[in-house]
């Protein structure tokens, strides 16, 4: 994943989160200009992949296929644990600075850098109904 590669390259949390916010902001700006758009939240996908993807299959003219065995829930827990327990004081400072700088921007899309489990439905594209 992009953030994992970024951590290997020792990019700051701020740089990684800035990139995430920029990508989501671009999507939100582009969305009104698209004829068809289906946004799927990661949390919904891993919770019930068959139910989430069935309408996507149908939308593109395919019979729904079972995919639950291909999706593994809980993979983000390792990242959450690392985020919460940064032992390196420089990484802790980097994380805290990123939270102060980006919490409001991340919240605009229904997430939180403080409450990592928060994923508010309907907020992925502010101002748009999906």
C-alpha positions as CSV (number, residue, x, y, z in Angstrom):
1,X,0.0,0.0,0.0
2,X,1.1,3.6,-0.7
3,X,1.4,4.5,3.0
4,X,3.4,1.4,3.9
5,X,5.8,2.2,1.1
6,X,6.0,5.8,2.3
7,X,6.9,4.7,5.8
8,X,9.7,2.6,4.4
9,X,11.0,5.7,2.7
10,X,10.6,7.5,6.0
11,X,8.1,10.1,4.7
12,X,6.6,12.1,7.5
13,X,3.1,11.3,8.7
14,X,2.3,14.9,7.6
15,X,3.4,14.2,4.0
16,X,1.5,11.0,3.9
17,X,-1.7,12.5,5.3
18,X,-1.3,15.6,3.1
19,X,-1.2,13.2,0.1
20,X,-4.3,11.4,1.3
21,X,-6.2,14.6,1.8
22,X,-5.1,15.9,-1.6
23,X,-6.4,12.7,-3.3
24,X,-9.7,12.9,-1.6
25,X,-10.1,16.6,-2.3
26,X,-9.4,15.9,-6.0
27,X,-12.0,13.2,-6.0
28,X,-14.6,15.4,-4.4
29,X,-13.9,18.2,-6.9
30,X,-14.0,15.8,-9.9
31,X,-17.1,13.8,-8.8
32,X,-19.7,16.3,-10.0
33,X,-18.3,16.1,-13.5
34,X,-18.6,12.3,-13.8
35,X,-21.6,10.6,-15.3
36,X,-21.3,7.6,-13.1
37,X,-19.5,7.2,-9.8
38,X,-19.6,4.6,-7.1
39,X,-17.6,5.3,-4.0
40,X,-16.8,2.3,-1.8
41,X,-15.5,2.9,1.7
42,X,-12.8,0.4,2.7
43,X,-14.6,-0.2,6.0
44,X,-17.8,-1.2,4.3
45,X,-15.9,-3.4,1.8
46,X,-14.0,-5.4,4.4
47,X,-17.2,-5.7,6.6
48,X,-19.3,-7.3,3.9
49,X,-17.5,-7.5,0.5
50,X,-20.2,-9.6,-1.2
51,X,-23.0,-7.1,-0.3
52,X,-20.9,-4.1,-1.2
53,X,-19.7,-5.4,-4.5
54,X,-22.9,-7.1,-5.7
55,X,-24.4,-3.8,-6.9
56,X,-21.1,-2.9,-8.6
57,X,-21.2,-6.2,-10.6
58,X,-24.8,-5.5,-11.5
59,X,-24.1,-1.9,-12.5
60,X,-21.4,-3.0,-15.0
61,X,-23.6,-5.8,-16.4
62,X,-22.0,-8.8,-14.6
63,X,-23.5,-11.4,-12.4
64,X,-22.4,-10.9,-8.8
65,X,-19.5,-13.2,-7.8
66,X,-18.7,-14.1,-4.2
67,X,-15.5,-12.3,-3.1
68,X,-15.6,-12.5,0.7
69,X,-12.8,-15.1,0.7
70,X,-10.5,-12.7,-1.1
71,X,-10.9,-9.8,1.4
72,X,-9.3,-9.8,4.8
73,X,-10.7,-7.7,7.6
74,X,-8.6,-6.3,10.4
75,X,-5.4,-5.5,8.4
76,X,-5.6,-1.9,9.5
77,X,-5.3,-2.8,13.2
78,X,-1.6,-3.2,12.8
79,X,-1.3,0.3,11.4
80,X,-3.6,1.7,14.1
81,X,-1.4,0.1,16.8
82,X,1.7,1.5,15.3
83,X,0.1,5.0,15.1
84,X,-1.0,4.9,18.7
85,X,2.2,3.6,20.3
86,X,5.0,5.4,18.4
87,X,7.9,4.9,20.8
88,X,10.4,7.1,18.8
89,X,10.0,10.6,20.1
90,X,10.5,12.1,16.7
91,X,7.8,10.0,15.2
92,X,5.5,10.8,18.1
93,X,6.2,14.5,17.5
94,X,5.6,14.0,13.7
95,X,2.3,12.2,14.5
96,X,1.1,14.9,16.9
97,X,2.0,17.7,14.5
98,X,0.1,15.8,11.7
99,X,-3.0,15.4,13.9
100,X,-3.0,19.2,14.7
101,X,-2.5,20.1,11.1
102,X,-4.8,17.6,9.3
103,X,-7.6,16.5,11.8
104,X,-10.1,19.0,10.4
105,X,-9.3,18.1,6.7
106,X,-9.6,14.4,7.4
107,X,-12.8,14.9,9.4
108,X,-14.3,16.5,6.3
109,X,-14.2,13.1,4.7
110,X,-15.7,11.3,7.8
111,X,-12.5,10.1,9.4
112,X,-10.4,11.1,12.4
113,X,-6.7,10.9,13.2
114,X,-7.7,10.9,16.9
115,X,-10.5,8.3,16.8
116,X,-9.1,5.9,14.2
117,X,-12.2,3.7,14.2
118,X,-14.4,6.6,13.1
119,X,-15.7,6.2,9.5
120,X,-18.9,8.2,9.0
121,X,-21.1,7.0,6.2
122,X,-22.2,9.6,3.7
123,X,-19.3,11.9,4.3
124,X,-16.8,10.6,1.7
125,X,-17.7,13.3,-0.8
126,X,-18.8,16.4,1.1
127,X,-21.7,18.2,-0.6
128,X,-22.5,15.3,-2.9
129,X,-25.1,12.5,-2.4
130,X,-23.7,9.2,-3.6
